[in-house]
mmCIF file of C-alpha atoms in Angstrom:
data_model
loop_
_atom_site.group_PDB
_atom_site.id
_atom_site.type_symbol
_atom_site.label_atom_id
_atom_site.label_comp_id
_atom_site.label_asym_id
_atom_site.label_seq_id
_atom_site.Cartn_x
_atom_site.Cartn_y
_atom_site.Cartn_z
ATOM 1 C CA MET G 453 -21.254 5.060 -9.792
ATOM 2 C CA VAL G 454 -23.717 5.651 -12.880
ATOM 3 C CA SER G 455 -23.763 8.822 -15.301
ATOM 4 C CA MET G 456 -26.528 10.531 -16.021
ATOM 5 C CA ASP G 457 -25.110 11.552 -19.824
ATOM 6 C CA ASP G 458 -24.150 9.100 -21.587
ATOM 7 C CA SER G 459 -22.071 11.597 -23.708
ATOM 8 C CA VAL G 460 -19.430 11.766 -20.815
ATOM 9 C CA GLU G 461 -16.396 9.626 -20.756
ATOM 10 C CA VAL G 462 -15.131 8.616 -17.855
ATOM 11 C CA PRO G 463 -11.687 8.004 -17.674
ATOM 12 C CA ASN G 464 -10.363 3.878 -18.182
ATOM 13 C CA TYR G 465 -7.814 4.243 -15.603
ATOM 14 C CA PHE G 466 -10.516 5.508 -12.598
ATOM 15 C CA ILE G 467 -12.700 2.461 -13.589
ATOM 16 C CA CYS G 468 -12.126 -0.704 -11.206
ATOM 17 C CA PRO G 469 -11.205 -4.037 -13.339
ATOM 18 C CA ILE G 470 -13.315 -5.926 -11.033
ATOM 19 C CA SER G 471 -16.558 -3.735 -10.313
ATOM 20 C CA LEU G 472 -16.626 -1.728 -13.503
ATOM 21 C CA GLN G 473 -17.343 1.242 -11.150
ATOM 22 C CA ILE G 474 -15.379 4.938 -10.656
ATOM 23 C CA MET G 475 -12.745 3.949 -7.210
ATOM 24 C CA LYS G 476 -13.828 5.448 -4.441
ATOM 25 C CA ASP G 477 -11.193 4.151 -2.003
ATOM 26 C CA PRO G 478 -8.151 3.142 -5.275
ATOM 27 C CA VAL G 479 -5.415 0.917 -4.016
ATOM 28 C CA THR G 480 -2.337 -0.796 -5.511
ATOM 29 C CA THR G 481 -1.050 -4.134 -5.357
ATOM 30 C CA ILE G 482 2.522 -5.706 -5.560
ATOM 31 C CA SER G 483 1.394 -6.717 -9.015
ATOM 32 C CA GLY G 484 1.504 -2.622 -10.113
ATOM 33 C CA ILE G 485 -2.234 -3.025 -10.976
ATOM 34 C CA THR G 486 -5.093 -0.194 -9.379
ATOM 35 C CA TYR G 487 -8.475 -1.311 -7.333
ATOM 36 C CA GLU G 488 -10.700 -0.591 -5.505
ATOM 37 C CA ARG G 489 -10.123 -1.491 -2.144
ATOM 38 C CA GLN G 490 -13.466 -3.307 -1.618
ATOM 39 C CA SER G 491 -13.662 -5.497 -4.671
ATOM 40 C CA ILE G 492 -10.178 -6.440 -4.184
ATOM 41 C CA GLU G 493 -10.301 -7.505 -0.667
ATOM 42 C CA ARG G 494 -13.783 -9.482 -1.282
ATOM 43 C CA TRP G 495 -11.113 -11.172 -3.954
ATOM 44 C CA LEU G 496 -8.582 -12.196 -1.890
ATOM 45 C CA PHE G 497 -9.835 -12.163 1.492
ATOM 46 C CA THR G 498 -12.714 -13.502 1.062
ATOM 47 C CA ASP G 499 -13.037 -15.258 -2.297
ATOM 48 C CA HIS G 500 -9.419 -16.569 -1.329
ATOM 49 C CA ASN G 501 -7.735 -16.286 -4.612
ATOM 50 C CA THR G 502 -3.833 -16.085 -4.873
ATOM 51 C CA THR G 503 -3.199 -14.226 -8.166
ATOM 52 C CA CYS G 504 -3.988 -10.624 -9.382
ATOM 53 C CA PRO G 505 -7.251 -10.450 -11.175
ATOM 54 C CA LEU G 506 -5.609 -8.669 -14.196
ATOM 55 C CA THR G 507 -2.122 -10.319 -14.330
ATOM 56 C CA ASN G 508 -2.297 -13.826 -13.510
ATOM 57 C CA GLN G 509 0.830 -12.943 -11.460
ATOM 58 C CA SER G 510 0.598 -14.921 -7.570
ATOM 59 C CA LEU G 511 0.100 -12.449 -4.685
ATOM 60 C CA PRO G 512 1.127 -13.607 -1.320
ATOM 61 C CA LYS G 513 -1.682 -14.992 0.841
ATOM 62 C CA ASP G 514 -1.612 -11.826 2.913
ATOM 63 C CA SER G 515 -1.300 -8.676 0.325
ATOM 64 C CA HIS G 516 -0.481 -5.340 1.237
ATOM 65 C CA LEU G 517 -2.699 -2.475 -0.404
ATOM 66 C CA THR G 518 -1.505 0.241 -1.000
ATOM 67 C CA PRO G 519 -3.633 3.221 -1.253
ATOM 68 C CA ASN G 520 -2.968 5.317 -4.041
ATOM 69 C CA HIS G 521 -4.119 8.841 -2.761
ATOM 70 C CA THR G 522 -2.939 10.663 -6.204
ATOM 71 C CA LEU G 523 -5.784 8.887 -8.213
ATOM 72 C CA ARG G 524 -7.928 9.437 -5.256
ATOM 73 C CA ARG G 525 -7.634 12.697 -5.269
ATOM 74 C CA LEU G 526 -7.572 12.983 -9.395
ATOM 75 C CA ILE G 527 -10.956 10.716 -9.496
ATOM 76 C CA GLN G 528 -12.105 13.342 -6.463
ATOM 77 C CA ALA G 529 -10.936 16.410 -8.590
ATOM 78 C CA TRP G 530 -12.673 14.932 -12.044
ATOM 79 C CA CYS G 531 -16.293 14.377 -10.615
ATOM 80 C CA THR G 532 -16.475 18.168 -8.537
ATOM 81 C CA LEU G 533 -15.925 19.416 -12.679
ATOM 82 C CA ASN G 534 -18.644 16.964 -14.059
ATOM 83 C CA SER G 535 -21.319 17.253 -11.242
ATOM 84 C CA LEU G 536 -23.978 19.032 -13.635
ATOM 85 C CA ASN G 537 -23.579 15.920 -15.591
ATOM 86 C CA GLY G 538 -24.689 13.355 -12.844
ATOM 87 C CA PHE G 539 -21.326 12.612 -10.998
ATOM 88 C CA GLU G 540 -21.175 13.650 -7.449
ATOM 89 C CA ARG G 541 -17.675 14.007 -5.352
ATOM 90 C CA PHE G 542 -17.055 11.190 -2.576
ATOM 91 C CA PRO G 543 -16.214 12.063 0.898
ATOM 92 C CA THR G 544 -12.177 10.808 1.049
ATOM 93 C CA PRO G 545 -12.075 7.483 2.366
ATOM 94 C CA ARG G 546 -10.730 6.871 6.449
ATOM 95 C CA ALA G 547 -7.442 5.433 6.717
ATOM 96 C CA PRO G 548 -7.287 1.978 7.368
ATOM 97 C CA LEU G 549 -7.007 0.507 11.165
ATOM 98 C CA ASP G 550 -3.147 -0.819 11.883
ATOM 99 C CA HIS G 551 -3.040 -2.513 15.285
ATOM 100 C CA SER G 552 -2.511 0.083 17.571
ATOM 101 C CA ASN G 553 -6.076 1.830 16.643
ATOM 102 C CA ALA G 554 -7.485 -1.593 17.227
ATOM 103 C CA LEU G 555 -6.191 -1.925 20.673
ATOM 104 C CA ASN G 556 -6.677 1.672 21.396
ATOM 105 C CA LEU G 557 -10.663 0.518 20.545
ATOM 106 C CA LEU G 558 -10.812 -2.690 22.169
ATOM 107 C CA HIS G 559 -9.845 -0.474 25.863
ATOM 108 C CA ASP G 560 -12.497 2.526 25.013
ATOM 109 C CA LEU G 561 -14.803 -0.959 25.274
ATOM 110 C CA THR G 562 -13.819 -1.175 28.994
ATOM 111 C CA ILE G 563 -15.246 2.144 29.965
ATOM 112 C CA PRO G 564 -18.311 2.391 30.817
ATOM 113 C CA HIS G 565 -19.762 5.526 29.134
ATOM 114 C CA LEU G 566 -17.550 4.808 25.546
ATOM 115 C CA GLN G 567 -18.940 1.574 24.400
ATOM 116 C CA LEU G 568 -22.062 2.874 22.419
ATOM 117 C CA LYS G 569 -19.833 5.103 20.646
ATOM 118 C CA THR G 570 -16.899 2.866 20.344
ATOM 119 C CA LEU G 571 -19.333 0.217 19.489
ATOM 120 C CA LYS G 572 -21.157 2.181 16.754
ATOM 121 C CA LEU G 573 -17.087 3.203 15.879
ATOM 122 C CA ILE G 574 -16.102 0.006 14.940
ATOM 123 C CA SER G 575 -19.111 -0.911 13.116
ATOM 124 C CA ALA G 576 -18.395 1.689 10.791
ATOM 125 C CA PHE G 577 -14.715 0.552 10.094
ATOM 126 C CA ALA G 578 -15.865 -2.878 10.139
ATOM 127 C CA SER G 579 -18.694 -1.557 6.952
ATOM 128 C CA ASP G 580 -15.358 0.133 5.061
ATOM 129 C CA SER G 581 -13.314 -2.637 4.532
ATOM 130 C CA GLU G 582 -12.238 -6.365 4.733
ATOM 131 C CA SER G 583 -8.957 -5.446 6.263
ATOM 132 C CA ASN G 584 -10.143 -3.497 9.042
ATOM 133 C CA ARG G 585 -12.505 -6.468 9.894
ATOM 134 C CA ARG G 586 -9.021 -8.863 9.997
ATOM 135 C CA CYS G 587 -7.900 -6.385 11.931
ATOM 136 C CA MET G 588 -9.514 -6.142 14.251
ATOM 137 C CA VAL G 589 -10.168 -9.726 14.624
ATOM 138 C CA ARG G 590 -6.648 -9.876 15.494
ATOM 139 C CA ALA G 591 -6.594 -7.541 17.892
ATOM 140 C CA GLY G 592 -8.523 -9.934 19.321
ATOM 141 C CA LEU G 593 -12.573 -7.499 19.274
ATOM 142 C CA PRO G 594 -14.711 -10.679 19.498
ATOM 143 C CA SER G 595 -13.646 -12.286 22.250
ATOM 144 C CA SER G 596 -13.908 -8.511 23.908
ATOM 145 C CA LEU G 597 -17.938 -8.572 21.669
ATOM 146 C CA ILE G 598 -18.467 -12.006 23.706
ATOM 147 C CA HIS G 599 -17.426 -10.706 27.584
ATOM 148 C CA LEU G 600 -19.216 -7.653 26.631
ATOM 149 C CA ILE G 601 -22.609 -9.649 25.318
ATOM 150 C CA ILE G 602 -22.161 -11.443 28.348
ATOM 151 C CA SER G 603 -21.431 -9.556 31.168
ATOM 152 C CA ILE G 604 -23.571 -6.473 30.287
ATOM 153 C CA ASN G 605 -27.569 -6.382 32.075
ATOM 154 C CA LEU G 606 -29.498 -6.335 29.293
ATOM 155 C CA ASN G 607 -32.030 -4.593 30.632
ATOM 156 C CA ASP G 608 -29.852 -1.414 31.390
ATOM 157 C CA TYR G 609 -27.863 -1.193 28.586
ATOM 158 C CA HIS G 610 -29.936 -2.314 25.346
ATOM 159 C CA ALA G 611 -28.719 -0.722 23.689
ATOM 160 C CA VAL G 612 -25.204 -1.287 24.199
ATOM 161 C CA HIS G 613 -26.251 -5.194 23.717
ATOM 162 C CA HIS G 614 -27.508 -4.800 20.252
ATOM 163 C CA GLU G 615 -25.012 -2.928 19.147
ATOM 164 C CA SER G 616 -22.050 -5.513 20.554
ATOM 165 C CA LEU G 617 -24.461 -8.143 19.268
ATOM 166 C CA HIS G 618 -24.526 -6.494 15.674
ATOM 167 C CA VAL G 619 -20.586 -5.530 15.065
ATOM 168 C CA LEU G 620 -19.864 -9.561 16.216
ATOM 169 C CA HIS G 621 -21.492 -10.356 13.165
ATOM 170 C CA SER G 622 -20.621 -7.692 11.218
ATOM 171 C CA LEU G 623 -17.153 -8.840 11.603
ATOM 172 C CA LYS G 624 -17.598 -12.403 9.765
ATOM 173 C CA VAL G 625 -15.137 -14.009 11.823
ATOM 174 C CA SER G 626 -13.724 -16.939 10.599
ATOM 175 C CA PRO G 627 -14.966 -20.821 11.966
ATOM 176 C CA ASP G 628 -11.063 -21.185 12.943
ATOM 177 C CA ASP G 629 -11.147 -17.684 14.946
ATOM 178 C CA LEU G 630 -14.695 -18.394 16.280
ATOM 179 C CA LYS G 631 -14.214 -21.805 17.742
ATOM 180 C CA PRO G 632 -11.939 -21.033 20.458
ATOM 181 C CA LEU G 633 -14.120 -18.124 21.841
ATOM 182 C CA VAL G 634 -17.751 -20.288 21.310
ATOM 183 C CA ALA G 635 -17.016 -24.092 21.528
ATOM 184 C CA GLU G 636 -17.595 -24.848 25.017
ATOM 185 C CA ASN G 637 -18.975 -20.689 25.847
ATOM 186 C CA HIS G 638 -22.219 -21.766 27.872
ATOM 187 C CA ASP G 639 -22.529 -18.301 29.079
ATOM 188 C CA LEU G 640 -22.933 -17.211 25.604
ATOM 189 C CA ILE G 641 -25.486 -19.412 24.690
ATOM 190 C CA GLU G 642 -27.104 -18.105 28.287
ATOM 191 C CA ALA G 643 -26.845 -14.500 27.201
ATOM 192 C CA LEU G 644 -28.366 -15.351 24.175
ATOM 193 C CA THR G 645 -31.088 -16.946 25.220
ATOM 194 C CA LEU G 646 -32.146 -14.335 27.119
ATOM 195 C CA VAL G 647 -32.358 -11.891 24.404
ATOM 196 C CA LEU G 648 -34.492 -14.242 22.320
ATOM 197 C CA GLN G 649 -36.555 -14.474 25.899
ATOM 198 C CA HIS G 650 -36.975 -10.152 25.440
ATOM 199 C CA ALA G 651 -37.830 -10.342 21.689
ATOM 200 C CA SER G 652 -41.039 -12.506 22.959
ATOM 201 C CA SER G 653 -42.101 -9.978 24.642
ATOM 202 C CA SER G 654 -40.732 -7.086 23.074
ATOM 203 C CA SER G 655 -41.206 -3.659 24.710
ATOM 204 C CA ARG G 656 -40.508 0.439 24.524
ATOM 205 C CA GLY G 657 -38.739 1.756 27.464
ATOM 206 C CA ASN G 658 -39.423 5.564 28.832
ATOM 207 C CA ASN G 659 -37.256 7.561 26.122
ATOM 208 C CA GLY G 660 -39.007 5.645 23.575
ATOM 209 C CA ASP G 661 -35.927 2.808 22.524
ATOM 210 C CA VAL G 662 -37.319 -0.051 20.987
ATOM 211 C CA ILE G 663 -35.551 -2.486 24.165
ATOM 212 C CA ILE G 664 -35.230 -5.457 21.659
ATOM 213 C CA THR G 665 -36.025 -4.946 18.109
ATOM 214 C CA THR G 666 -36.300 -7.474 14.942
ATOM 215 C CA THR G 667 -33.162 -6.696 14.241
ATOM 216 C CA THR G 668 -31.420 -7.511 17.474
ATOM 217 C CA THR G 669 -33.347 -11.390 16.913
ATOM 218 C CA THR G 670 -32.510 -11.501 13.312
ATOM 219 C CA THR G 671 -28.590 -10.930 14.020
ATOM 220 C CA THR G 672 -28.553 -13.020 17.300
ATOM 221 C CA CYS G 673 -30.354 -15.657 15.081
ATOM 222 C CA LEU G 674 -27.554 -15.689 12.515
ATOM 223 C CA VAL G 675 -25.171 -15.278 15.127
ATOM 224 C CA LEU G 676 -26.249 -19.016 16.911
ATOM 225 C CA LYS G 677 -25.992 -19.959 13.984
ATOM 226 C CA SER G 678 -21.802 -19.297 13.282
ATOM 227 C CA ILE G 679 -21.315 -20.618 16.876
ATOM 228 C CA PHE G 680 -23.391 -24.216 16.551
ATOM 229 C CA GLU G 681 -21.385 -25.131 13.198
ATOM 230 C CA VAL G 682 -17.999 -24.779 15.245
ATOM 231 C CA ALA G 683 -18.792 -26.140 18.861
ATOM 232 C CA ASN G 684 -18.234 -29.171 20.983
ATOM 233 C CA GLU G 685 -20.146 -31.727 22.025
ATOM 234 C CA LYS G 686 -20.388 -30.441 25.709
ATOM 235 C CA LEU G 687 -22.157 -27.434 24.378
ATOM 236 C CA PHE G 688 -24.657 -29.442 22.429
ATOM 237 C CA GLU G 689 -25.068 -31.523 25.546
ATOM 238 C CA ARG G 690 -25.880 -28.459 28.234
ATOM 239 C CA LEU G 691 -28.381 -26.570 26.299
ATOM 240 C CA LYS G 692 -31.951 -26.318 28.064
ATOM 241 C CA VAL G 693 -35.423 -26.766 27.286
ATOM 242 C CA GLU G 694 -35.298 -22.618 27.585
ATOM 243 C CA PHE G 695 -33.002 -22.212 24.418
ATOM 244 C CA PHE G 696 -35.311 -24.048 22.547
ATOM 245 C CA GLU G 697 -38.209 -22.916 23.732
ATOM 246 C CA ALA G 698 -36.836 -19.297 22.146
ATOM 247 C CA LEU G 699 -35.679 -20.910 19.634
ATOM 248 C CA ILE G 700 -39.285 -22.450 18.580
ATOM 249 C CA SER G 701 -40.896 -18.943 19.971
ATOM 250 C CA VAL G 702 -38.873 -16.706 16.916
ATOM 251 C CA LEU G 703 -40.296 -19.487 14.344
ATOM 252 C CA ARG G 704 -43.992 -19.045 15.452
ATOM 253 C CA ARG G 705 -43.703 -15.408 15.848
ATOM 254 C CA GLY G 706 -43.116 -15.631 12.048
ATOM 255 C CA THR G 707 -39.766 -13.932 10.371
ATOM 256 C CA SER G 708 -37.346 -14.042 7.437
ATOM 257 C CA GLN G 709 -36.471 -16.672 5.832
ATOM 258 C CA GLN G 710 -33.180 -15.784 6.339
ATOM 259 C CA VAL G 711 -33.674 -16.499 10.171
ATOM 260 C CA THR G 712 -36.098 -19.107 10.431
ATOM 261 C CA LYS G 713 -33.151 -20.913 8.127
ATOM 262 C CA ALA G 714 -30.532 -20.031 10.612
ATOM 263 C CA VAL G 715 -32.785 -21.342 13.861
ATOM 264 C CA LEU G 716 -33.659 -24.252 12.044
ATOM 265 C CA HIS G 717 -29.628 -24.851 11.611
ATOM 266 C CA VAL G 718 -29.214 -24.755 14.702
ATOM 267 C CA LEU G 719 -32.006 -27.380 15.588
ATOM 268 C CA LEU G 720 -31.224 -29.236 13.115
ATOM 269 C CA GLU G 721 -27.448 -29.077 14.620
ATOM 270 C CA SER G 722 -28.440 -29.718 18.029
ATOM 271 C CA CYS G 723 -30.611 -33.272 17.454
ATOM 272 C CA PRO G 724 -28.236 -36.014 17.003
ATOM 273 C CA TRP G 725 -26.659 -34.916 21.035
ATOM 274 C CA GLY G 726 -27.590 -35.898 24.096
ATOM 275 C CA ARG G 727 -31.395 -35.371 25.635
ATOM 276 C CA ASN G 728 -31.758 -32.844 22.573
ATOM 277 C CA ARG G 729 -34.572 -34.525 20.936
ATOM 278 C CA THR G 730 -36.827 -34.730 23.889
ATOM 279 C CA LYS G 731 -35.686 -31.464 24.782
ATOM 280 C CA ILE G 732 -37.192 -29.351 21.022
ATOM 281 C CA VAL G 733 -40.037 -31.927 21.388
ATOM 282 C CA ASP G 734 -41.489 -30.267 24.734
ATOM 283 C CA ALA G 735 -40.382 -26.890 23.490
ATOM 284 C CA GLY G 736 -43.455 -27.748 21.495
ATOM 285 C CA ALA G 737 -41.153 -27.939 17.928
ATOM 286 C CA VAL G 738 -43.241 -30.221 15.682
ATOM 287 C CA PRO G 739 -46.493 -28.656 15.450
ATOM 288 C CA VAL G 740 -44.843 -25.101 14.894
ATOM 289 C CA LEU G 741 -42.254 -26.692 12.116
ATOM 290 C CA ILE G 742 -45.664 -28.496 10.676
ATOM 291 C CA GLU G 743 -47.532 -25.312 10.142
ATOM 292 C CA LEU G 744 -44.094 -24.142 9.245
ATOM 293 C CA GLU G 745 -44.108 -25.986 5.530
ATOM 294 C CA LEU G 746 -47.922 -25.627 5.912
ATOM 295 C CA THR G 747 -46.769 -22.085 4.264
ATOM 296 C CA LEU G 748 -45.166 -23.381 1.704
ATOM 297 C CA PRO G 749 -41.495 -22.687 1.965
ATOM 298 C CA GLU G 750 -38.693 -22.050 -0.431
ATOM 299 C CA LYS G 751 -37.170 -25.531 -0.844
ATOM 300 C CA ARG G 752 -34.085 -25.067 1.419
ATOM 301 C CA THR G 753 -35.984 -24.645 4.166
ATOM 302 C CA THR G 754 -38.490 -27.499 3.795
ATOM 303 C CA GLU G 755 -35.280 -29.363 3.514
ATOM 304 C CA LEU G 756 -34.476 -28.027 7.140
ATOM 305 C CA VAL G 757 -37.192 -28.493 8.185
ATOM 306 C CA PHE G 758 -38.200 -32.593 7.356
ATOM 307 C CA GLY G 759 -34.509 -32.954 8.755
ATOM 308 C CA VAL G 760 -35.272 -31.601 12.109
ATOM 309 C CA LEU G 761 -38.813 -33.990 11.917
ATOM 310 C CA ASP G 762 -37.032 -36.971 11.292
ATOM 311 C CA HIS G 763 -35.093 -36.194 13.801
ATOM 312 C CA LEU G 764 -37.631 -35.292 16.137
ATOM 313 C CA CYS G 765 -39.571 -38.638 14.677
ATOM 314 C CA SER G 766 -37.186 -41.046 15.794
ATOM 315 C CA CYS G 767 -38.681 -40.209 19.857
ATOM 316 C CA ALA G 768 -42.117 -41.413 20.979
ATOM 317 C CA ASP G 769 -43.649 -37.934 21.740
ATOM 318 C CA GLY G 770 -42.322 -36.371 18.635
ATOM 319 C CA ARG G 771 -43.584 -38.940 17.205
ATOM 320 C CA ALA G 772 -47.071 -38.767 19.038
ATOM 321 C CA GLN G 773 -47.006 -35.197 18.031
ATOM 322 C CA PHE G 774 -46.939 -35.262 14.741
ATOM 323 C CA LEU G 775 -49.505 -38.202 14.353
ATOM 324 C CA ASP G 776 -51.362 -35.676 16.519
ATOM 325 C CA HIS G 777 -51.358 -32.551 14.251
ATOM 326 C CA ALA G 778 -54.682 -32.687 11.390
ATOM 327 C CA ALA G 779 -51.778 -32.101 8.476
ATOM 328 C CA GLY G 780 -48.511 -33.736 9.995
ATOM 329 C CA VAL G 781 -48.671 -37.262 7.335
ATOM 330 C CA ALA G 782 -50.216 -35.437 4.777
ATOM 331 C CA VAL G 783 -47.744 -32.522 4.538
ATOM 332 C CA VAL G 784 -44.876 -35.182 4.648
ATOM 333 C CA SER G 785 -46.708 -36.815 1.868
ATOM 334 C CA LYS G 786 -47.224 -34.464 -0.417
ATOM 335 C CA ARG G 787 -44.431 -32.496 -0.727
ATOM 336 C CA ILE G 788 -42.631 -36.033 -1.719
ATOM 337 C CA LEU G 789 -41.332 -35.184 -5.267
ATOM 338 C CA ARG G 790 -41.891 -31.950 -5.310
ATOM 339 C CA VAL G 791 -39.062 -30.328 -3.858
ATOM 340 C CA SER G 792 -35.476 -31.985 -3.582
ATOM 341 C CA PRO G 793 -33.754 -35.527 -3.994
ATOM 342 C CA GLY G 794 -33.235 -34.910 -0.224
ATOM 343 C CA ALA G 795 -36.172 -33.742 1.117
ATOM 344 C CA ASP G 796 -37.304 -37.069 -0.362
ATOM 345 C CA ASP G 797 -34.771 -38.863 1.695
ATOM 346 C CA ARG G 798 -36.019 -37.164 5.040
ATOM 347 C CA ALA G 799 -39.696 -37.775 4.002
ATOM 348 C CA VAL G 800 -39.113 -41.375 3.582
ATOM 349 C CA ARG G 801 -37.602 -41.559 7.395
ATOM 350 C CA ILE G 802 -40.270 -39.845 9.084
ATOM 351 C CA LEU G 803 -42.802 -41.968 7.226
ATOM 352 C CA SER G 804 -40.181 -45.134 7.722
ATOM 353 C CA SER G 805 -40.151 -44.166 11.834
ATOM 354 C CA VAL G 806 -43.871 -43.552 11.636
ATOM 355 C CA CYS G 807 -44.892 -46.787 10.366
ATOM 356 C CA LYS G 808 -41.933 -48.911 11.777
ATOM 357 C CA TYR G 809 -43.195 -47.515 15.542
ATOM 358 C CA SER G 810 -46.859 -46.314 15.395
ATOM 359 C CA ALA G 811 -48.787 -48.397 12.456
ATOM 360 C CA THR G 812 -52.176 -48.423 14.452
ATOM 361 C CA ASN G 813 -54.803 -49.242 11.971
ATOM 362 C CA ASP G 814 -55.867 -45.798 11.969
ATOM 363 C CA VAL G 815 -52.928 -43.967 11.011
ATOM 364 C CA LEU G 816 -52.159 -46.494 8.603
ATOM 365 C CA GLN G 817 -55.609 -45.665 7.278
ATOM 366 C CA GLU G 818 -54.719 -42.220 6.979
ATOM 367 C CA MET G 819 -51.768 -42.971 5.319
ATOM 368 C CA LEU G 820 -54.189 -44.385 2.304
ATOM 369 C CA ARG G 821 -56.324 -40.831 2.361
ATOM 370 C CA VAL G 822 -53.986 -37.990 2.433
ATOM 371 C CA GLY G 823 -52.352 -40.162 -0.309
ATOM 372 C CA ALA G 824 -49.041 -40.531 1.356
ATOM 373 C CA VAL G 825 -49.430 -44.723 0.216
ATOM 374 C CA SER G 826 -50.105 -43.647 -3.513
ATOM 375 C CA LYS G 827 -46.715 -41.071 -3.427
ATOM 376 C CA LEU G 828 -45.122 -43.674 -1.927
ATOM 377 C CA CYS G 829 -45.294 -46.109 -5.043
ATOM 378 C CA PHE G 830 -44.770 -43.433 -7.434
ATOM 379 C CA LEU G 831 -41.655 -42.795 -5.983
ATOM 380 C CA LEU G 832 -40.721 -46.562 -6.663
ATOM 381 C CA GLN G 833 -40.712 -45.169 -10.282
ATOM 382 C CA ALA G 834 -38.822 -42.640 -9.835
ATOM 383 C CA ASN G 835 -34.960 -42.345 -10.164
ATOM 384 C CA CYS G 836 -33.978 -42.139 -6.367
ATOM 385 C CA SER G 837 -31.526 -43.138 -4.671
ATOM 386 C CA ASN G 838 -30.962 -46.914 -3.106
ATOM 387 C CA TYR G 839 -31.327 -46.175 0.330
ATOM 388 C CA VAL G 840 -34.783 -44.640 -0.752
ATOM 389 C CA ARG G 841 -36.243 -47.466 -2.707
ATOM 390 C CA GLU G 842 -35.376 -49.648 -0.407
ATOM 391 C CA ARG G 843 -37.104 -47.739 2.837
ATOM 392 C CA THR G 844 -40.193 -46.630 0.269
ATOM 393 C CA ARG G 845 -40.246 -51.057 -0.582
ATOM 394 C CA TRP G 846 -40.194 -52.219 3.652
ATOM 395 C CA ILE G 847 -43.564 -49.504 4.120
ATOM 396 C CA LEU G 848 -45.438 -50.891 0.893
ATOM 397 C CA LYS G 849 -43.819 -54.650 1.869
ATOM 398 C CA VAL G 850 -45.065 -54.462 5.426
ATOM 399 C CA HIS G 851 -48.090 -52.604 5.777
ATOM 400 C CA SER G 852 -49.900 -54.279 2.445
ATOM 401 C CA GLY G 853 -52.599 -56.642 3.678
ATOM 402 C CA VAL G 854 -54.028 -53.433 5.546
ATOM 403 C CA TRP G 855 -53.179 -51.309 1.545
ATOM 404 C CA LYS G 856 -54.874 -54.100 -0.399
ATOM 405 C CA LYS G 857 -57.725 -52.128 -1.962
ATOM 406 C CA SER G 858 -55.400 -49.288 -3.004
ATOM 407 C CA SER G 859 -55.414 -50.191 -6.732
ATOM 408 C CA CYS G 860 -51.673 -48.335 -6.575
ATOM 409 C CA ILE G 861 -50.673 -50.790 -4.145
ATOM 410 C CA ASN G 862 -52.041 -53.837 -5.865
ATOM 411 C CA ALA G 863 -50.039 -52.467 -8.872
ATOM 412 C CA TYR G 864 -47.211 -52.629 -7.131
ATOM 413 C CA LEU G 865 -47.658 -56.193 -6.265
ATOM 414 C CA LEU G 866 -47.861 -57.509 -9.413
ATOM 415 C CA THR G 867 -44.422 -55.626 -10.345
ATOM 416 C CA ARG G 868 -43.135 -57.320 -8.000
ATOM 417 C CA TYR G 869 -44.471 -60.501 -7.465
ATOM 418 C CA PRO G 870 -46.387 -61.368 -11.208
#
């Protein structure tokens, strides 16, 4: 809380030692120190610290936090007395969930006319505190939400579907808790594919409600990223072209960096398995990825784009689409030495695949024309990894006869063979 009058002194014991802000929901640890609930829960459960921040006393893994009602009432009363100085009295926080409350919420989710109301209530509890999220996860809420997402009709219950996805994401389920629920859950992937397909042709219902919103698409992509971080081989090998088409459609429409990176993570995780590279190429990924890179995205996005292109250029159709795009070779070459060592590694891998399997005279001349050969020569002089250095030397050596008129090639040959 920010004071509007610097002359008013806030009592020190009203201030959270972590956030240094006036506490709205003070709780006391077994060390006897009081903190703002949100701050100490983040310290313990999100950052996985095991000591009291102030005393450094060891705290149990599942530390019990006792609400300090007396202090909270004192702070509320003080804020009321100082309201003219800019201190607004905050409402009394909701009581934390217990296991019984969480089970009641799960029961209400099974009753169709209560589902939307219950989901909104769950969302409110989840936003209150980390302990509420952990309580609902232990009660089995993620499993119930996944069942709801799979079973309900997207057209008839779009609001329920939207809220279910939002709550599942907001629970921040740990990988260990999520994996048993989604590792082989192909039905969930099918349901999320339908969500993304609807998003590409978003429309409004008669009552003006947005059937699929940008928020839903964002949440769906973030949920998919979490799923694919723990998915197993069987799920990856059963993915369909339609799934990848839905993901590529998200990239094609343009979206936030957060969603773009989530989609790229899913594609990158999928590439090594089965025929997924061919499916991703068939879904039209290569030109979309090149167009995305032409927008000069942030560093991590470029690394992910090049990672996916590296996989796709290892198959013939992927290389063909890469070379068919007027900017393919040029954009990869231009980004060498401008992004990161990781991006350089992937760029050299892409050019190496092209030079090994698709090195027609036209392709080699294009590499010379757009500056790819010069960039590779410059890369040899940089502080790159041994792999990148050896692959770069191989490319330059194998095709030096075609590129012999290039001044940088001549300089390279003189260096290698004086």
